[in-house]
PDB file of C-alpha atoms and ligand atoms in Angstrom:
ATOM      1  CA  UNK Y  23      50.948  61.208  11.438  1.00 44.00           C
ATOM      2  CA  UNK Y  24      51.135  63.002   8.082  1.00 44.00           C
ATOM      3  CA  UNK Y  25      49.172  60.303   6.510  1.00 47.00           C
ATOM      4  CA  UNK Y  26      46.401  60.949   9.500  1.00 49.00           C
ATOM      5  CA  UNK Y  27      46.036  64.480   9.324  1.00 48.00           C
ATOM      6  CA  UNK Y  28      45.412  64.174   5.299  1.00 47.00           C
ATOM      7  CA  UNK Y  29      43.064  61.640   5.683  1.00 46.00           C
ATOM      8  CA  UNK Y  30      40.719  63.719   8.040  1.00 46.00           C
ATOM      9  CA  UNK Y  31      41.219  66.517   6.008  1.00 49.00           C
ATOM     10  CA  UNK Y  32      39.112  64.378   3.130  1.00 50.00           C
ATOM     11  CA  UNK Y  33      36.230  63.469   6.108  1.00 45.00           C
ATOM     12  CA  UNK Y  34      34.028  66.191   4.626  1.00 48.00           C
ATOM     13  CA  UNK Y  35      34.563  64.912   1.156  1.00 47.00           C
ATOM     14  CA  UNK Y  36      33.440  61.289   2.154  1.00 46.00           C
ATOM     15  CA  UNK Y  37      30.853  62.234   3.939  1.00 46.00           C
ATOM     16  CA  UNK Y  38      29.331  64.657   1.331  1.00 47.00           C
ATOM     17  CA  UNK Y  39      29.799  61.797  -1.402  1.00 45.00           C
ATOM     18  CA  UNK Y  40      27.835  58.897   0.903  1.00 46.00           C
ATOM     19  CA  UNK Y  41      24.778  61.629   1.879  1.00 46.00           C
ATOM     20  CA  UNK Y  42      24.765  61.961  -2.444  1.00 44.00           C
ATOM     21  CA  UNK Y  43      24.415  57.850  -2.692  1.00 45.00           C
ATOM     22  CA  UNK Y  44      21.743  57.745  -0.119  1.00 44.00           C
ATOM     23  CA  UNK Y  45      19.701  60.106  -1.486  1.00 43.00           C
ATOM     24  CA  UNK Y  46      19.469  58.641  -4.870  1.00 42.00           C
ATOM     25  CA  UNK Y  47      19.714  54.924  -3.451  1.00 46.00           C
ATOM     26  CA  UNK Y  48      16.333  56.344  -1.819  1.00 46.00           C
ATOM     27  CA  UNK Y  49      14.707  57.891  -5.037  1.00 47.00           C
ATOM     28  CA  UNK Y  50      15.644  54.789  -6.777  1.00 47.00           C
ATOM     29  CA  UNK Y  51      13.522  52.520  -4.336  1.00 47.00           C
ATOM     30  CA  UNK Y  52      10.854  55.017  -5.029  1.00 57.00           C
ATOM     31  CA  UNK Y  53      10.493  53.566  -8.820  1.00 70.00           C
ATOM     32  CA  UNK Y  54      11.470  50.267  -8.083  1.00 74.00           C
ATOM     33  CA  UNK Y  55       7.778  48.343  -8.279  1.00 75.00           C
ATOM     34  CA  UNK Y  56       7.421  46.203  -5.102  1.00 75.00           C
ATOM     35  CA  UNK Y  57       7.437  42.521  -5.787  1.00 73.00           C
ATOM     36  CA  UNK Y  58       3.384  41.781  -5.840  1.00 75.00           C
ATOM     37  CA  UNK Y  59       2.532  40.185  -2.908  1.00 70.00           C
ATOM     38  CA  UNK Y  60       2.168  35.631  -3.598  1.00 64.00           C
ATOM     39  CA  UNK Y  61      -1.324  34.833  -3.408  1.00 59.00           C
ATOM     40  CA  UNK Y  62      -1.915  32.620  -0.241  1.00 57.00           C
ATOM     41  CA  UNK Y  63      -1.666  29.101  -0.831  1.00 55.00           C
ATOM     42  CA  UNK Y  64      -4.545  26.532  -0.705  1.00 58.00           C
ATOM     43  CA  UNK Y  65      -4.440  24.397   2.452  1.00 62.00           C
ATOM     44  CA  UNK Y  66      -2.729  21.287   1.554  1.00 64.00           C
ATOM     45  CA  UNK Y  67      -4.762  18.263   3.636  1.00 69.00           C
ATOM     46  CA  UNK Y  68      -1.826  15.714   4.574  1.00 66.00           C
ATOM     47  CA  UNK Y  69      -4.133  13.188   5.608  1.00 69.00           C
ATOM     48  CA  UNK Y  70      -7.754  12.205   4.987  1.00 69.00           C
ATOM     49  CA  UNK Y  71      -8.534  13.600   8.568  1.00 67.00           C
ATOM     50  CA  UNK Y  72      -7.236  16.772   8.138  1.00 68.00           C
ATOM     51  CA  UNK Y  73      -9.084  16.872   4.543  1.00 65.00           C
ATOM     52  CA  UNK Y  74     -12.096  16.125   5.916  1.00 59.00           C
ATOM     53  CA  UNK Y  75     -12.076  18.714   8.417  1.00 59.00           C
ATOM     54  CA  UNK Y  76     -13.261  20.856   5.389  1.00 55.00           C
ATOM     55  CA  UNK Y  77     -10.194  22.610   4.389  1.00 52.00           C
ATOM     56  CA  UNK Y  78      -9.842  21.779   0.942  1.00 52.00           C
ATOM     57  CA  UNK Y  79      -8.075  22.125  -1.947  1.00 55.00           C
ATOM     58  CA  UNK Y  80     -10.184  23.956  -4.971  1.00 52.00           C
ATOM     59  CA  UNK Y  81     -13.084  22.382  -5.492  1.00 50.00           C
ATOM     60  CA  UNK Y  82     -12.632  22.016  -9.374  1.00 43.00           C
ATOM     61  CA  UNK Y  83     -10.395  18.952  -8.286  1.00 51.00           C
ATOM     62  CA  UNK Y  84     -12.958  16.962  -6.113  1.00 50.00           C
ATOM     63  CA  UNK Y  85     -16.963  18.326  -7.306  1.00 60.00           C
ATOM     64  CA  UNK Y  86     -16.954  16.447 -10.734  1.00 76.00           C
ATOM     65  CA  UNK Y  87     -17.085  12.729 -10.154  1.00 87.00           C
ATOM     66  CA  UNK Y  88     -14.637  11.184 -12.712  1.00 90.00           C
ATOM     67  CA  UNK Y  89     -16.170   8.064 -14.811  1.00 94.00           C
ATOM     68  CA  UNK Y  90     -14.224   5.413 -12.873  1.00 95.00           C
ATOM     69  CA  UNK Y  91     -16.693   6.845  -9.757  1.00 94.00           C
ATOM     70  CA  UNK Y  92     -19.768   6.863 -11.524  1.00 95.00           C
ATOM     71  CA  UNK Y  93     -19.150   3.266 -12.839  1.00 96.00           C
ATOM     72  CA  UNK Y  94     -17.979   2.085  -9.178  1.00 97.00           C
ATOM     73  CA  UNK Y  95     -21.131   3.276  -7.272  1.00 96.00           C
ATOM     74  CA  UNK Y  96     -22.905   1.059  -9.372  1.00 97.00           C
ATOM     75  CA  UNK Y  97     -20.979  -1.877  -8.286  1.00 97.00           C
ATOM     76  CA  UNK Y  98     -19.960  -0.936  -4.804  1.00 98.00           C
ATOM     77  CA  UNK Y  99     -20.873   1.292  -1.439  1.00 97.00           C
ATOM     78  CA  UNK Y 100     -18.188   3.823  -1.319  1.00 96.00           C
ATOM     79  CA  UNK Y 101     -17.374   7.005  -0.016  1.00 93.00           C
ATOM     80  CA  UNK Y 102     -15.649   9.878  -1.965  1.00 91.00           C
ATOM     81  CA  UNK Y 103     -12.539  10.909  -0.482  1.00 88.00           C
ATOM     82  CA  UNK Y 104     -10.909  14.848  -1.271  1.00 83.00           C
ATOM     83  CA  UNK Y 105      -8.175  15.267  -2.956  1.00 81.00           C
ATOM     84  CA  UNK Y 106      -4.598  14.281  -0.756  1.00 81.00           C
ATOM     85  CA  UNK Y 107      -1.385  15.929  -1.551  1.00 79.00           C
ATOM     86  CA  UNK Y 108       1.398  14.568   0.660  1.00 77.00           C
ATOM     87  CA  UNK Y 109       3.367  14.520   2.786  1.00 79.00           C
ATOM     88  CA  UNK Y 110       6.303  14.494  -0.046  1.00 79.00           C
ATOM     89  CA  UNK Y 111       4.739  12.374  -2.919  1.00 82.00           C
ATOM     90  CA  UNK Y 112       2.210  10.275  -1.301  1.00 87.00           C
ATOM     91  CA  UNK Y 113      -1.354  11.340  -1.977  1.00 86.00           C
ATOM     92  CA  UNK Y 114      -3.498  10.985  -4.977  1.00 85.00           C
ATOM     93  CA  UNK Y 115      -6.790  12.248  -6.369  1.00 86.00           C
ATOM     94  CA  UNK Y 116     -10.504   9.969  -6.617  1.00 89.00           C
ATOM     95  CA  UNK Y 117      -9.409   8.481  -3.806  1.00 91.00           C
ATOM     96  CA  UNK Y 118     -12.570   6.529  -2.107  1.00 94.00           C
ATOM     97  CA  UNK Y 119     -13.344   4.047   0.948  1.00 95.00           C
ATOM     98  CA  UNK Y 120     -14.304   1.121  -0.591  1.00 98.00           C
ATOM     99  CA  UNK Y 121     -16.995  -0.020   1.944  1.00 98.00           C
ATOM    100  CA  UNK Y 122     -18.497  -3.162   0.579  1.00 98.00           C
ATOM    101  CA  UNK Y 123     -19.318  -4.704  -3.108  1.00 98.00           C
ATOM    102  CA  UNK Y 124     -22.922  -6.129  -4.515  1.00 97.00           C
ATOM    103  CA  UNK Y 125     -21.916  -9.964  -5.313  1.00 94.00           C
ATOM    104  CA  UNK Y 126     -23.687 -11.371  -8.458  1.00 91.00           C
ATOM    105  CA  UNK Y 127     -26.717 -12.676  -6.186  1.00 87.00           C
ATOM    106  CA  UNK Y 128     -26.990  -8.589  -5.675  1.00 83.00           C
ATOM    107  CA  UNK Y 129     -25.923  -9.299  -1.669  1.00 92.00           C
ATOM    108  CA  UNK Y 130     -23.363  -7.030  -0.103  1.00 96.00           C
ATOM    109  CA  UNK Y 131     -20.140  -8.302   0.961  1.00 98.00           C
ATOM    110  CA  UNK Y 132     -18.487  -5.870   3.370  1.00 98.00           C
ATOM    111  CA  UNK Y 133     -15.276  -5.045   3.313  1.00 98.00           C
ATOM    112  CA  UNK Y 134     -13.364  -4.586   6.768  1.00 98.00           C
ATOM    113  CA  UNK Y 135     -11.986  -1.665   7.660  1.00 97.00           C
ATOM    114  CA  UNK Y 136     -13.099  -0.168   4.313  1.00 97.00           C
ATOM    115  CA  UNK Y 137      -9.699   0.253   2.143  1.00 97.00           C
ATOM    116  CA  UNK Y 138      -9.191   4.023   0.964  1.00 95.00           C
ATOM    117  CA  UNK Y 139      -7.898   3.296  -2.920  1.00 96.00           C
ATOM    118  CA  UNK Y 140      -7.586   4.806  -5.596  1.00 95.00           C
ATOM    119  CA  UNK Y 141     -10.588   4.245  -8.074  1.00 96.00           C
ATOM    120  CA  UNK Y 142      -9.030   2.280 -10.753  1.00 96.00           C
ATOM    121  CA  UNK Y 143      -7.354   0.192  -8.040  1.00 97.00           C
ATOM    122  CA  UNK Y 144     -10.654  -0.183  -6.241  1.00 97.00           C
ATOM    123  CA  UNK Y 145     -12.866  -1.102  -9.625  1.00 98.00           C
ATOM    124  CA  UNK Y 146      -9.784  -3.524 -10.238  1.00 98.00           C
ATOM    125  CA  UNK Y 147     -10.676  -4.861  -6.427  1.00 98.00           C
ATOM    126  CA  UNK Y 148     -14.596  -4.936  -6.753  1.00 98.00           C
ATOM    127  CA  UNK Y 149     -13.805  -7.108  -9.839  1.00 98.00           C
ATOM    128  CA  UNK Y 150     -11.235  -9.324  -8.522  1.00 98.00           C
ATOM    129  CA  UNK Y 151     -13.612 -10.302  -5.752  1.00 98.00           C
ATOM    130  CA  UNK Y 152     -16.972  -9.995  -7.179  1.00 97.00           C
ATOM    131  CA  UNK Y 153     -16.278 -12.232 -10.354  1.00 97.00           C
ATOM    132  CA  UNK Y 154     -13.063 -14.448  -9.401  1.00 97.00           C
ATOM    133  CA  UNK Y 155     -13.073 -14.684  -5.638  1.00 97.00           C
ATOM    134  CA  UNK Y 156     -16.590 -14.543  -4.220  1.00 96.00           C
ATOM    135  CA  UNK Y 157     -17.763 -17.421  -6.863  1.00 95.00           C
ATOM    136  CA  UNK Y 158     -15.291 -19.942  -5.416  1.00 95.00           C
ATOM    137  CA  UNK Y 159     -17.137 -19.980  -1.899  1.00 94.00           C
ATOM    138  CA  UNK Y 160     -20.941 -20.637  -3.221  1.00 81.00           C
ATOM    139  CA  UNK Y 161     -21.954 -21.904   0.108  1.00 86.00           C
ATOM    140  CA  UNK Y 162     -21.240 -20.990   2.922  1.00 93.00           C
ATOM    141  CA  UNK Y 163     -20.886 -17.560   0.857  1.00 94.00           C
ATOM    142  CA  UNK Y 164     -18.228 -14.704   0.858  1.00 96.00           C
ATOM    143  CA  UNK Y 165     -19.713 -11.692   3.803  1.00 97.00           C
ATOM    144  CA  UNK Y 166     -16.911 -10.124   4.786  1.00 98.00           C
ATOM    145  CA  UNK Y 167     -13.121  -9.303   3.170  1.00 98.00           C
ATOM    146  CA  UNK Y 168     -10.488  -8.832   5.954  1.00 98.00           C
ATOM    147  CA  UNK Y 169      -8.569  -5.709   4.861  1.00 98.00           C
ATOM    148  CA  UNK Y 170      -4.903  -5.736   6.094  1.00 97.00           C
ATOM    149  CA  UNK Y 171      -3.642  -2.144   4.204  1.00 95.00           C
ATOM    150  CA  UNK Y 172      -4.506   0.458   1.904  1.00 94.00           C
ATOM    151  CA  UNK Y 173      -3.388   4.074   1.523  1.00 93.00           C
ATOM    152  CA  UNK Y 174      -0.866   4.164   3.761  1.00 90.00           C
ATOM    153  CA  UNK Y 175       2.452   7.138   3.279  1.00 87.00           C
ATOM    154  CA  UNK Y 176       4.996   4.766   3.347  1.00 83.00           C
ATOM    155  CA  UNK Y 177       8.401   3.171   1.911  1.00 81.00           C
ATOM    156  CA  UNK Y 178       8.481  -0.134   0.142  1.00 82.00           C
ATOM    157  CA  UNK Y 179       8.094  -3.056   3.588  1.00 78.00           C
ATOM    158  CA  UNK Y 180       8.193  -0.219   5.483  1.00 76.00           C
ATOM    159  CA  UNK Y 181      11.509   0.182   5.280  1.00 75.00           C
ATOM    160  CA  UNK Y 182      12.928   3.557   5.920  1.00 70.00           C
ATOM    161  CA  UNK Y 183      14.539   5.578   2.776  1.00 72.00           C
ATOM    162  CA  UNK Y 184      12.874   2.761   0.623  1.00 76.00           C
ATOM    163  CA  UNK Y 185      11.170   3.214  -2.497  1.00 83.00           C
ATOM    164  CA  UNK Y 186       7.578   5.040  -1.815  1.00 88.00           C
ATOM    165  CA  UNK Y 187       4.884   1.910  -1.818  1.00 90.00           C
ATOM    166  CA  UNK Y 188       2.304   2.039  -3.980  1.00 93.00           C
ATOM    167  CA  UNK Y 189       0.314   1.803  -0.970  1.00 94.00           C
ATOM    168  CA  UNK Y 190       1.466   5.635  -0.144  1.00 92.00           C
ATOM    169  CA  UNK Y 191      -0.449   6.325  -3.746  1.00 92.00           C
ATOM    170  CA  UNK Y 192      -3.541   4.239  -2.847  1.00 94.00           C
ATOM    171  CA  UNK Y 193      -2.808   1.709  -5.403  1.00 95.00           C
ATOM    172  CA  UNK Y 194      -2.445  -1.372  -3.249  1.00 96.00           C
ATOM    173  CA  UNK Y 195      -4.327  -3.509  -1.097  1.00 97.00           C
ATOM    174  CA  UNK Y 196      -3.405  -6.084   1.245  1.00 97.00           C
ATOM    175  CA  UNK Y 197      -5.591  -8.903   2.073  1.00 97.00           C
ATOM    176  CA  UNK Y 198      -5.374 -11.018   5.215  1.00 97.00           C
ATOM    177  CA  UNK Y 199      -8.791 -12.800   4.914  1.00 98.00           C
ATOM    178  CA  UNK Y 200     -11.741 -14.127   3.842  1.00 98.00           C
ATOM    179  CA  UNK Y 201     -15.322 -14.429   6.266  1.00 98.00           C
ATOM    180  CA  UNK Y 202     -18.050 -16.400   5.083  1.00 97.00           C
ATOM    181  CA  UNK Y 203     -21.653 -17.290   6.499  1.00 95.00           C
ATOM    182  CA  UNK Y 204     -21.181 -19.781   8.515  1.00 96.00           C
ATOM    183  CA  UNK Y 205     -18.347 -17.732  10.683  1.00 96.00           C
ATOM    184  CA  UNK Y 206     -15.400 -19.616   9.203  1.00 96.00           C
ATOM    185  CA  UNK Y 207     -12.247 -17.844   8.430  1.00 97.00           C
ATOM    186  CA  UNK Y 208     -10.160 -18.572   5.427  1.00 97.00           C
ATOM    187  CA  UNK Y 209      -6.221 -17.202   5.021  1.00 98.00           C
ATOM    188  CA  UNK Y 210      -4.975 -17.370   1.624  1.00 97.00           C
ATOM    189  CA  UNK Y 211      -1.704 -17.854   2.900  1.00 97.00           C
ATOM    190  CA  UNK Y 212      -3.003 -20.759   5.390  1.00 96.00           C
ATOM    191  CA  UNK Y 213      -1.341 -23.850   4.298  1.00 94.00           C
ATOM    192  CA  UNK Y 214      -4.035 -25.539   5.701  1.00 93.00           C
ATOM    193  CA  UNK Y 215      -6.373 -24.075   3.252  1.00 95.00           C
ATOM    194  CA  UNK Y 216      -7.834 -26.153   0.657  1.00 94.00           C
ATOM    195  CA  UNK Y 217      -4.591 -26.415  -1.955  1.00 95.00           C
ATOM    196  CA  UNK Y 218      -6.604 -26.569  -4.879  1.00 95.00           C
ATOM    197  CA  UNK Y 219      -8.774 -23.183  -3.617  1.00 96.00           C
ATOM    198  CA  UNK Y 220      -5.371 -20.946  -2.612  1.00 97.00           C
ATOM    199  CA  UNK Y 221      -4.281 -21.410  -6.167  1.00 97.00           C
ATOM    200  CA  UNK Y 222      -7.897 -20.250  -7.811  1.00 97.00           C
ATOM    201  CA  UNK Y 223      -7.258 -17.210  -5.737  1.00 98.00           C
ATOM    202  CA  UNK Y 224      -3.354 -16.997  -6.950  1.00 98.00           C
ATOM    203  CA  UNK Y 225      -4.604 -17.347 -10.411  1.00 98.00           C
ATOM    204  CA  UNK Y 226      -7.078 -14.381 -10.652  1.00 98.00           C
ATOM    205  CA  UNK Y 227      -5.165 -12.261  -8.795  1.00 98.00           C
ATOM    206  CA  UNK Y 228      -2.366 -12.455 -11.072  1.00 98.00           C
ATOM    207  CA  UNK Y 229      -4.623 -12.073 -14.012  1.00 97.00           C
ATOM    208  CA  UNK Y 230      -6.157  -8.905 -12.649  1.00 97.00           C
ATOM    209  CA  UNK Y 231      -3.404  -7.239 -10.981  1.00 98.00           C
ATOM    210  CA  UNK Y 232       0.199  -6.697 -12.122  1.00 97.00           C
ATOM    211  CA  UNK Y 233       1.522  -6.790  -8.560  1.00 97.00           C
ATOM    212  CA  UNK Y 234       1.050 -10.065  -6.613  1.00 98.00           C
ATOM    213  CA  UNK Y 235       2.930 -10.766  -3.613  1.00 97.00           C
ATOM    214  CA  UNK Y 236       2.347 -13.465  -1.384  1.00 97.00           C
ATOM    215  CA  UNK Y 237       4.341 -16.387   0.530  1.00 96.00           C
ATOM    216  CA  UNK Y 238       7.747 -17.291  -0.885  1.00 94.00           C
ATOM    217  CA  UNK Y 239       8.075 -13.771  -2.602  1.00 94.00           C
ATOM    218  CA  UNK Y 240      10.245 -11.801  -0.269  1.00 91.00           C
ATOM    219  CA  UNK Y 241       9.491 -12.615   3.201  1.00 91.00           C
ATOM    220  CA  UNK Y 242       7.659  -9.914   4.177  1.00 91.00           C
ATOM    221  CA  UNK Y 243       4.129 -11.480   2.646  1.00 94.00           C
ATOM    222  CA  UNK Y 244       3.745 -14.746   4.653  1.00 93.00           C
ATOM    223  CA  UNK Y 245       1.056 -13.857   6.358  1.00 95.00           C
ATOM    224  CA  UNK Y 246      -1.172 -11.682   3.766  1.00 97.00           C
ATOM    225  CA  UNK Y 247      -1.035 -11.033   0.172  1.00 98.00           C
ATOM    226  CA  UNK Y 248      -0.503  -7.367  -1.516  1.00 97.00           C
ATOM    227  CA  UNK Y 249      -2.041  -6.366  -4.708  1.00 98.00           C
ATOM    228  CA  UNK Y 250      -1.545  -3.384  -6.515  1.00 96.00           C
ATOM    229  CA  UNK Y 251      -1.481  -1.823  -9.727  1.00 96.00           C
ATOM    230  CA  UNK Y 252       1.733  -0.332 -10.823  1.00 94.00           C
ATOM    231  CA  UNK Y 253       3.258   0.754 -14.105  1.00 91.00           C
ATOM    232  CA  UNK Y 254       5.925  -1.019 -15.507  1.00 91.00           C
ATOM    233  CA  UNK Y 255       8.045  -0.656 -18.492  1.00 90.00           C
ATOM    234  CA  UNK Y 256       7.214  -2.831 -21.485  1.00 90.00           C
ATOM    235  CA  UNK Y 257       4.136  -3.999 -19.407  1.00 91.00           C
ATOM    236  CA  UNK Y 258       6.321  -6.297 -16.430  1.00 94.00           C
ATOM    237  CA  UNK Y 259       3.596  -8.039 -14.041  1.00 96.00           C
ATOM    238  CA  UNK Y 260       5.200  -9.819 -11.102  1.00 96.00           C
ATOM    239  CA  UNK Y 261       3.170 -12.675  -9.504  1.00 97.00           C
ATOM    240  CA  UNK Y 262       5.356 -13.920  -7.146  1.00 97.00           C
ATOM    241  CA  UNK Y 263       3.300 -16.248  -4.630  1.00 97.00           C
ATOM    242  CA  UNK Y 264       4.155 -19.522  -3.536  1.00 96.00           C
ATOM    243  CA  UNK Y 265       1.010 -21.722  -3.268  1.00 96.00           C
ATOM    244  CA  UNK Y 266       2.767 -24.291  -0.037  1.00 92.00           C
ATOM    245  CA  UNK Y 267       1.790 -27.927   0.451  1.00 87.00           C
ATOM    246  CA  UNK Y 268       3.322 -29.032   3.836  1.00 80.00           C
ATOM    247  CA  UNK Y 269       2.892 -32.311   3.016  1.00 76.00           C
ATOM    248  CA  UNK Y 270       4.705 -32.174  -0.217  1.00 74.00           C
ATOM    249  CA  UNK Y 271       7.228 -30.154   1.895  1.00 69.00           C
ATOM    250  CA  UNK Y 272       7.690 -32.375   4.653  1.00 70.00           C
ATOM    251  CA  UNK Y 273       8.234 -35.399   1.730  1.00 72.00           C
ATOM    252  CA  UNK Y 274      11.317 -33.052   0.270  1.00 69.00           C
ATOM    253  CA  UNK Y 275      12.765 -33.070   3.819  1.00 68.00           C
ATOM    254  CA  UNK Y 276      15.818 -35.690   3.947  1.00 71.00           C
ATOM    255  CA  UNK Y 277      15.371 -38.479   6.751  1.00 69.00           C
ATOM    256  CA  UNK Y 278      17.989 -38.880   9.113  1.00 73.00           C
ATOM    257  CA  UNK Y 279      20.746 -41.176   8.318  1.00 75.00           C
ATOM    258  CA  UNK Y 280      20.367 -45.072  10.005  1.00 73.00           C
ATOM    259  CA  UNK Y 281      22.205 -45.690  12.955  1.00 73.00           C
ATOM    260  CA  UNK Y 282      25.342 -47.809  12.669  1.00 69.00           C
ATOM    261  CA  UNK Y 283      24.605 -51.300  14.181  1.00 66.00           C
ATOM    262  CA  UNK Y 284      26.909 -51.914  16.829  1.00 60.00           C
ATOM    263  CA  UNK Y 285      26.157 -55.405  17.177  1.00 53.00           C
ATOM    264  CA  UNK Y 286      23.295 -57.631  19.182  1.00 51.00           C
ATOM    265  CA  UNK Y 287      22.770 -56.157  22.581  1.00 50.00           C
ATOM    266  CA  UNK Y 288      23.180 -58.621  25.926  1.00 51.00           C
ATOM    267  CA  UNK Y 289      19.892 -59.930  27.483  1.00 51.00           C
ATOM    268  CA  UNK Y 290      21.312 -58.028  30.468  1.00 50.00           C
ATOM    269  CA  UNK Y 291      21.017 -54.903  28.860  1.00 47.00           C
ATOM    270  CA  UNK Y 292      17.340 -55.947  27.248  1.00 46.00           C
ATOM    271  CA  UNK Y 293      16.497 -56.750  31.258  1.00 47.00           C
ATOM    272  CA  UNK Y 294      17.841 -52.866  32.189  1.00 44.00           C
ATOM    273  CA  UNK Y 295      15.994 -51.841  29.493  1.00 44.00           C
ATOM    274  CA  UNK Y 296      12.492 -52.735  30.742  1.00 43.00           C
ATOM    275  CA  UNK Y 297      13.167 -51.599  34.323  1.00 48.00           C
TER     276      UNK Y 297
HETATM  277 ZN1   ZN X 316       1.111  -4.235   0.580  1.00 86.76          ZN
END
């Protein structure tokens, strides 16, 4: 009780003290310089719809066309694409839709849908197929390149928590097919294809790019082939495409084991036989 009464007798004391503290607390804030407010942030486009709704990033990143543009549009129709961040790291800059490529007779081969690459990786594509691939099919010629994947914000086989793709930088391409005049389809991966023709087009793709990926190479390329262009240390290129021969893989197939021979059969049973 003693201890009580003492205690309120210090109220005033307290009190006067924490009216002191507020009042400079409060003259302090008034010298304290306010953080400066963040400038607002450019709109960040997460897709190539959303950037071509006009919002934008700067335009120093997208109005001057870099040399690997100027030097495509000579050899290609393309589209410019703006500048992609996202989401996380997928995006890229000089991004363009590769729409079709002038073959060496100066004829447009179209290139369906139109793959949205990055320009080095879609010079390295307009090469591929204007010097290595479109030459193999003089006649009936090369119209039309079935396009299977491009830029595309995604782990490594789509697998979730993989490794980004190269696709999710617009460095890769996957290629299901080839069209030519007369309305004939050709699958590089078709076994059925022309053995001799599947591995011109194995060949200069694993001269040009330093990503090949086809049948045999991990199981998730049986049915198209992926091309890209990524970075390696000390220069590693992996070409890893099996070129099939069914025939050559039916020979490696054991045959079944004879039958024991359990001895002449009865004419009786050679009689059931027929019935
Ligand atoms: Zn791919």
């Amino acid at each position: 009780m003693l201890a009580h009464k003492a205690a309120m007798r210090r109220l005033p004391a307290i009190a006067t003290l924490a009216a002191a503290t507020l009042f400079c607390g409060a003259a302090a804030a008034d010298v304290v310089p306010l953080p400066h407010p963040r400038p607002p942030m450019p709109f960040e486009p997460k897709s190539f719809a959303e950037a071509a709704a006009g919002i934008t990033l700067p335009d120093v990143i997208t109005s001057e066309p870099s040399p690997c543009r100027l030097r495509l549009e000579t050899a290609a129709v393309i589209e410019p694409l703006p500048h992609l961040i996202g989401p996380d790291a997928c995006g890229g800059g000089d991004m363009v839709r590769l729409k079709a490529f002038h073959a060496l007779d100066r004829k447009d081969v179209v290139i369906v849908p139109p793959p949205e690459l990055r320009c080095e990786m879609a010079e390295a594509v307009v090469v591929w197929l204007r010097d290595d691939i479109a030459p193999i099919f003089s006649a009936p010629a090369l119209i039309e390149v079935e396009n299977f994947d491009s830029y595309e914000c995604r782990g490594r086989n789509r697998v979730f928590g993989a490794k980004l793709s190269e696709h999710g930088k617009g460095n890769a391409l996957d290629i299901r097919a080839f069209k030519l005049a007369d309305g004939k389809r050709i699958e590089p991966t078709d076994v059925y294809v022309d053995h001799e023709q599947r591995d011109k087009f194995r060949q200069a793709a694993c001269n040009r790019f330093t990503t090949v990926l086809g049948p045999g190479s991990d199981g998730h390329h049986e049915s198209h082939i992926h091309l890209d262009l990524a970075e390696r240390r000390n220069g590693h290129r992996m070409c890893q495409w099996e070129v099939r021969d069914p025939m050559k893989e039916l020979a490696q197939i054991p045959l079944p084991q004879p039958r024991p021979n359990f001895g002449a059969e009865s004419p009786a049973a050679n009689d059931k036989r027929k019935l």
